[in-house]
Each structure stands twice: as C-alpha cells, then as structure tokens.
Amino acid sequence: EVGKNYVDTIDMKGMTDAAVKAALAELDPHSVYLPPVELTESETELAGNFEGIGIQFNVPEDTAIILSVIPGGPSEKAGLNQGDRIIRVEDKTIAGTKTPQDSMVRMMKGPSGTKVKITVSRDGTLIPFEITRDRIPVNCVDAAFMVNDTIGYIKLSKFTRTTHKEVSEASEKLLKSGMKRLIFDLRNNTGG
C-alpha cells in the first residue's frame, strides 16, 4: 500500500530492513537482524576460523590499536605487537580519518596466500610490515589446566561451532589428570 500510494518513490528494501529492525528491537537484546554482509561476517566468526592477518584490535578514538596478536598467526610471524597503532593499510591512511572499524577489518581480511601492507606506529616510529594472510583458528578455550590435584580450570572466551569439541577435549584431559571439580571461567565471554 505504501509503495502504491506514497507521494514519492520508496526504497522498499531499505524500508523493509528498517521495519524488521524495529520489530526485533521490541524483543530482547539478543534478537537482531543481520544484513547479508554482517551475516557472512558473523557466520565466519562462528565457524571457528577465518582468513586474515590474525590480530584483534579496538578503535577507542580514531586510531586502531592492536589488543592482541593471535599466537602462530601471520601478524605474530611478521612482528606486530600488542599496543601497535595501525596507521595505514596498503596506501590508505586509516588513522585519524574516521574510517569505520568494519571497513578496517575488511581491508585487512582476505584469502590465504595474499599479501597486505600494514604500517604501524610503535613508540612514535612508523614501521611498515608486509603480511601474508592465512587461515586463523579462533580458539574458544583460552586455558585448561589443573589448579591442584583435584580441581581443573577451563577458561571459555566465546562460543563458536568448535566450542563443544574444544571443551570436551579439555575436560577429558583434565579428567585423566584426576579432576573431580571444575572452575569454568566465563568472565568476559563475548557470546556467539
């Protein structure tokens, strides 16, 4: 009816997306509409691996700061460090340009075997890196060990498709080591 009778041309896709988002906002905080691009990104993360350079970063103001470098990943091999500030990806400056975080992610992700140039600022010095992208495993179990003779500890940071397998394997090892009780650490778990 709106499309037929409204005084101007309607972007029906945009209007439909807005209606779906508004309807789901009335439910709970976990029910959200994911447009196709976001759905693909979400499914990649849930799959337990992705292809890229292997860093986690945040953009507290207008510069991406590396929070962690995934052990054994391409960025660690290239020499990137926690605390490095990402200034450029290829020849595009992303620091101080209000580049959205999801755009930064897309610039750095890519198929295994392809290269990307990242320039970081470390203690005020600009350092260029050429990083060969690779498949990055996203582990859910950050730590699993025996606290003492009978108490085991498992730290679970997120939920993905590999969570059940990872927790089961960690539990089996701890049970073989004599675990009778378990500390299951879900602090700061990002969900999934």
mmCIF file of C-alpha atoms in Angstrom:
data_model
loop_
_atom_site.group_PDB
_atom_site.id
_atom_site.type_symbol
_atom_site.label_atom_id
_atom_site.label_comp_id
_atom_site.label_asym_id
_atom_site.label_seq_id
_atom_site.Cartn_x
_atom_site.Cartn_y
_atom_site.Cartn_z
ATOM 1 C CA GLU A 1 0.000 0.000 0.000
ATOM 2 C CA VAL A 2 2.826 2.397 0.847
ATOM 3 C CA GLY A 3 4.631 1.578 -2.385
ATOM 4 C CA LYS A 4 1.428 2.079 -4.361
ATOM 5 C CA ASN A 5 0.079 5.205 -2.670
ATOM 6 C CA TYR A 6 3.042 7.153 -1.225
ATOM 7 C CA VAL A 7 3.672 10.535 -2.829
ATOM 8 C CA ASP A 8 7.333 9.758 -3.645
ATOM 9 C CA THR A 9 9.405 6.763 -4.784
ATOM 10 C CA ILE A 10 10.096 4.315 -1.960
ATOM 11 C CA ASP A 11 13.285 2.332 -1.322
ATOM 12 C CA MET A 12 11.363 -0.844 -0.472
ATOM 13 C CA LYS A 13 14.477 -2.792 0.591
ATOM 14 C CA GLY A 14 15.554 -0.015 2.975
ATOM 15 C CA MET A 15 12.040 0.318 4.330
ATOM 16 C CA THR A 16 11.722 -3.446 4.835
ATOM 17 C CA ASP A 17 15.096 -3.584 6.630
ATOM 18 C CA ALA A 18 14.043 -0.694 8.904
ATOM 19 C CA ALA A 19 10.710 -2.411 9.686
ATOM 20 C CA VAL A 20 12.400 -5.720 10.550
ATOM 21 C CA LYS A 21 14.998 -3.968 12.776
ATOM 22 C CA ALA A 22 12.250 -2.031 14.583
ATOM 23 C CA ALA A 23 10.170 -5.185 15.134
ATOM 24 C CA LEU A 24 13.122 -7.156 16.533
ATOM 25 C CA ALA A 25 14.151 -4.245 18.793
ATOM 26 C CA GLU A 26 10.917 -4.861 20.696
ATOM 27 C CA LEU A 27 12.040 -8.392 21.637
ATOM 28 C CA ASP A 28 15.254 -8.947 23.609
ATOM 29 C CA PRO A 29 18.834 -7.660 23.147
ATOM 30 C CA HIS A 30 19.913 -10.955 21.521
ATOM 31 C CA SER A 31 17.335 -10.909 18.711
ATOM 32 C CA VAL A 32 18.776 -8.745 15.952
ATOM 33 C CA TYR A 33 18.545 -8.507 12.195
ATOM 34 C CA LEU A 34 21.823 -9.130 10.370
ATOM 35 C CA PRO A 35 22.028 -7.764 6.818
ATOM 36 C CA PRO A 36 23.774 -10.164 4.380
ATOM 37 C CA VAL A 37 27.280 -8.667 4.858
ATOM 38 C CA GLU A 38 27.033 -8.826 8.649
ATOM 39 C CA LEU A 39 25.552 -12.333 8.488
ATOM 40 C CA THR A 40 28.531 -13.552 6.440
ATOM 41 C CA GLU A 41 30.953 -11.999 8.949
ATOM 42 C CA SER A 42 29.041 -13.482 11.890
ATOM 43 C CA GLU A 43 28.970 -16.953 10.328
ATOM 44 C CA THR A 44 32.712 -16.749 9.628
ATOM 45 C CA GLU A 45 33.394 -15.997 13.283
ATOM 46 C CA LEU A 46 31.047 -18.749 14.483
ATOM 47 C CA ALA A 47 32.745 -21.259 12.178
ATOM 48 C CA GLY A 48 35.812 -21.094 14.426
ATOM 49 C CA ASN A 49 38.232 -19.785 11.804
ATOM 50 C CA PHE A 50 38.690 -17.050 9.222
ATOM 51 C CA GLU A 51 41.301 -15.873 6.771
ATOM 52 C CA GLY A 52 43.240 -12.725 7.561
ATOM 53 C CA ILE A 53 46.276 -11.404 9.413
ATOM 54 C CA GLY A 54 45.485 -12.657 12.945
ATOM 55 C CA ILE A 55 45.016 -9.629 15.180
ATOM 56 C CA GLN A 56 42.313 -8.294 17.463
ATOM 57 C CA PHE A 57 42.098 -4.513 17.621
ATOM 58 C CA ASN A 58 39.932 -1.762 19.008
ATOM 59 C CA VAL A 59 39.363 1.833 17.918
ATOM 60 C CA PRO A 60 38.936 3.769 21.180
ATOM 61 C CA GLU A 61 39.122 7.149 19.417
ATOM 62 C CA ASP A 62 40.109 7.368 15.770
ATOM 63 C CA THR A 63 43.115 5.042 15.592
ATOM 64 C CA ALA A 64 43.092 1.234 15.628
ATOM 65 C CA ILE A 65 45.167 -0.152 18.497
ATOM 66 C CA ILE A 66 46.184 -3.815 18.441
ATOM 67 C CA LEU A 67 44.798 -5.540 21.554
ATOM 68 C CA SER A 68 46.279 -8.962 20.833
ATOM 69 C CA VAL A 69 48.220 -10.822 18.182
ATOM 70 C CA ILE A 70 46.991 -14.393 17.674
ATOM 71 C CA PRO A 71 49.839 -16.804 18.550
ATOM 72 C CA GLY A 72 51.283 -18.512 15.484
ATOM 73 C CA GLY A 73 49.329 -16.231 13.135
ATOM 74 C CA PRO A 74 50.705 -14.153 10.257
ATOM 75 C CA SER A 75 50.929 -10.910 12.268
ATOM 76 C CA GLU A 76 52.937 -12.541 15.052
ATOM 77 C CA LYS A 77 55.302 -14.032 12.461
ATOM 78 C CA ALA A 78 55.681 -10.619 10.791
ATOM 79 C CA GLY A 79 56.468 -8.922 14.129
ATOM 80 C CA LEU A 80 53.334 -6.916 15.005
ATOM 81 C CA ASN A 81 52.943 -6.274 18.745
ATOM 82 C CA GLN A 82 50.149 -5.577 21.194
ATOM 83 C CA GLY A 83 49.835 -1.790 21.516
ATOM 84 C CA ASP A 84 50.905 -1.016 17.935
ATOM 85 C CA ARG A 85 48.736 1.690 16.336
ATOM 86 C CA ILE A 86 47.619 0.923 12.779
ATOM 87 C CA ILE A 87 48.216 3.992 10.609
ATOM 88 C CA ARG A 88 47.882 2.673 7.040
ATOM 89 C CA VAL A 89 46.568 -0.412 5.241
ATOM 90 C CA GLU A 90 48.197 -0.629 1.809
ATOM 91 C CA ASP A 91 48.456 3.057 0.787
ATOM 92 C CA LYS A 92 45.257 4.160 2.533
ATOM 93 C CA THR A 93 45.618 6.074 5.794
ATOM 94 C CA ILE A 94 43.051 4.807 8.297
ATOM 95 C CA ALA A 95 44.243 6.654 11.426
ATOM 96 C CA GLY A 96 42.554 9.975 12.083
ATOM 97 C CA THR A 97 40.223 9.605 9.090
ATOM 98 C CA LYS A 98 37.093 8.354 10.875
ATOM 99 C CA THR A 99 37.320 5.051 8.952
ATOM 100 C CA PRO A 100 34.623 2.690 10.356
ATOM 101 C CA GLN A 101 36.008 -0.324 12.225
ATOM 102 C CA ASP A 102 34.203 -2.820 9.971
ATOM 103 C CA SER A 103 35.843 -1.191 6.928
ATOM 104 C CA MET A 104 39.254 -1.591 8.574
ATOM 105 C CA VAL A 105 38.524 -5.276 9.184
ATOM 106 C CA ARG A 106 37.505 -5.811 5.549
ATOM 107 C CA MET A 107 40.714 -4.127 4.325
ATOM 108 C CA MET A 108 42.877 -6.478 6.398
ATOM 109 C CA LYS A 109 40.954 -9.727 5.884
ATOM 110 C CA GLY A 110 41.414 -11.643 2.662
ATOM 111 C CA PRO A 111 42.153 -15.031 1.127
ATOM 112 C CA SER A 112 45.067 -17.120 2.402
ATOM 113 C CA GLY A 113 48.273 -16.513 0.491
ATOM 114 C CA THR A 114 47.506 -12.897 -0.439
ATOM 115 C CA LYS A 115 49.661 -10.100 0.984
ATOM 116 C CA VAL A 116 48.718 -6.854 2.691
ATOM 117 C CA LYS A 117 50.918 -3.927 3.740
ATOM 118 C CA ILE A 118 50.277 -2.566 7.221
ATOM 119 C CA THR A 119 52.083 0.489 8.596
ATOM 120 C CA VAL A 120 52.018 0.871 12.376
ATOM 121 C CA SER A 121 53.213 3.471 14.822
ATOM 122 C CA ARG A 122 55.271 1.982 17.647
ATOM 123 C CA ASP A 123 56.612 4.389 20.266
ATOM 124 C CA GLY A 124 56.259 7.207 17.733
ATOM 125 C CA THR A 125 58.140 5.387 14.949
ATOM 126 C CA LEU A 126 56.370 4.357 11.718
ATOM 127 C CA ILE A 127 57.137 0.731 10.846
ATOM 128 C CA PRO A 128 55.905 -0.934 7.616
ATOM 129 C CA PHE A 129 55.046 -4.662 7.522
ATOM 130 C CA GLU A 130 54.129 -6.917 4.622
ATOM 131 C CA ILE A 131 51.923 -9.710 5.950
ATOM 132 C CA THR A 132 50.839 -12.837 4.091
ATOM 133 C CA ARG A 133 47.273 -13.654 5.069
ATOM 134 C CA ASP A 134 46.470 -17.154 6.288
ATOM 135 C CA ARG A 135 43.703 -19.197 7.900
ATOM 136 C CA ILE A 136 43.342 -18.066 11.504
ATOM 137 C CA PRO A 137 41.939 -20.525 14.045
ATOM 138 C CA VAL A 138 39.659 -18.892 16.598
ATOM 139 C CA ASN A 139 40.027 -20.912 19.770
ATOM 140 C CA CYS A 140 37.267 -20.742 22.365
ATOM 141 C CA VAL A 141 39.163 -22.387 25.196
ATOM 142 C CA ASP A 142 41.872 -19.929 26.197
ATOM 143 C CA ALA A 143 43.245 -22.062 29.033
ATOM 144 C CA ALA A 144 42.750 -25.519 30.529
ATOM 145 C CA PHE A 145 44.876 -26.823 33.400
ATOM 146 C CA MET A 146 44.827 -28.437 36.837
ATOM 147 C CA VAL A 147 44.775 -25.935 39.719
ATOM 148 C CA ASN A 148 45.726 -28.695 42.166
ATOM 149 C CA ASP A 149 45.372 -32.481 42.350
ATOM 150 C CA THR A 150 41.548 -32.488 42.057
ATOM 151 C CA ILE A 151 40.439 -29.078 40.705
ATOM 152 C CA GLY A 152 40.524 -28.322 36.982
ATOM 153 C CA TYR A 153 40.193 -24.930 35.314
ATOM 154 C CA ILE A 154 38.772 -24.101 31.864
ATOM 155 C CA LYS A 155 38.542 -20.522 30.524
ATOM 156 C CA LEU A 156 35.984 -20.144 27.714
ATOM 157 C CA SER A 157 36.223 -16.812 25.861
ATOM 158 C CA LYS A 158 33.472 -17.227 23.238
ATOM 159 C CA PHE A 159 31.034 -19.653 21.629
ATOM 160 C CA THR A 160 31.617 -20.934 18.088
ATOM 161 C CA ARG A 161 30.923 -24.159 16.200
ATOM 162 C CA THR A 162 34.121 -25.643 17.685
ATOM 163 C CA THR A 163 33.205 -24.879 21.328
ATOM 164 C CA HIS A 164 31.718 -28.301 22.123
ATOM 165 C CA LYS A 165 34.722 -30.129 20.695
ATOM 166 C CA GLU A 166 37.262 -27.862 22.437
ATOM 167 C CA VAL A 167 35.545 -28.046 25.855
ATOM 168 C CA SER A 168 35.066 -31.829 25.543
ATOM 169 C CA GLU A 169 38.735 -32.387 24.698
ATOM 170 C CA ALA A 170 39.914 -30.094 27.503
ATOM 171 C CA SER A 171 37.572 -31.815 30.002
ATOM 172 C CA GLU A 172 38.765 -35.291 29.001
ATOM 173 C CA LYS A 173 42.413 -34.319 29.544
ATOM 174 C CA LEU A 174 41.614 -32.818 32.943
ATOM 175 C CA LEU A 175 39.557 -35.867 33.981
ATOM 176 C CA LYS A 176 42.519 -38.098 33.069
ATOM 177 C CA SER A 177 44.679 -35.846 35.255
ATOM 178 C CA GLY A 178 42.408 -36.514 38.259
ATOM 179 C CA MET A 179 39.878 -33.672 38.060
ATOM 180 C CA LYS A 180 36.952 -34.081 40.485
ATOM 181 C CA ARG A 181 35.758 -30.446 40.443
ATOM 182 C CA LEU A 182 35.918 -27.761 37.768
ATOM 183 C CA ILE A 183 36.287 -23.985 37.738
ATOM 184 C CA PHE A 184 34.540 -22.980 34.495
ATOM 185 C CA ASP A 185 35.565 -19.393 33.784
ATOM 186 C CA LEU A 186 33.114 -17.446 31.611
ATOM 187 C CA ARG A 187 34.310 -13.944 32.541
ATOM 188 C CA ASN A 188 34.312 -11.550 29.563
ATOM 189 C CA ASN A 189 32.844 -14.239 27.306
ATOM 190 C CA THR A 190 31.701 -12.455 24.134
ATOM 191 C CA GLY A 191 28.903 -14.925 23.371
ATOM 192 C CA GLY A 192 28.286 -16.313 19.897
#
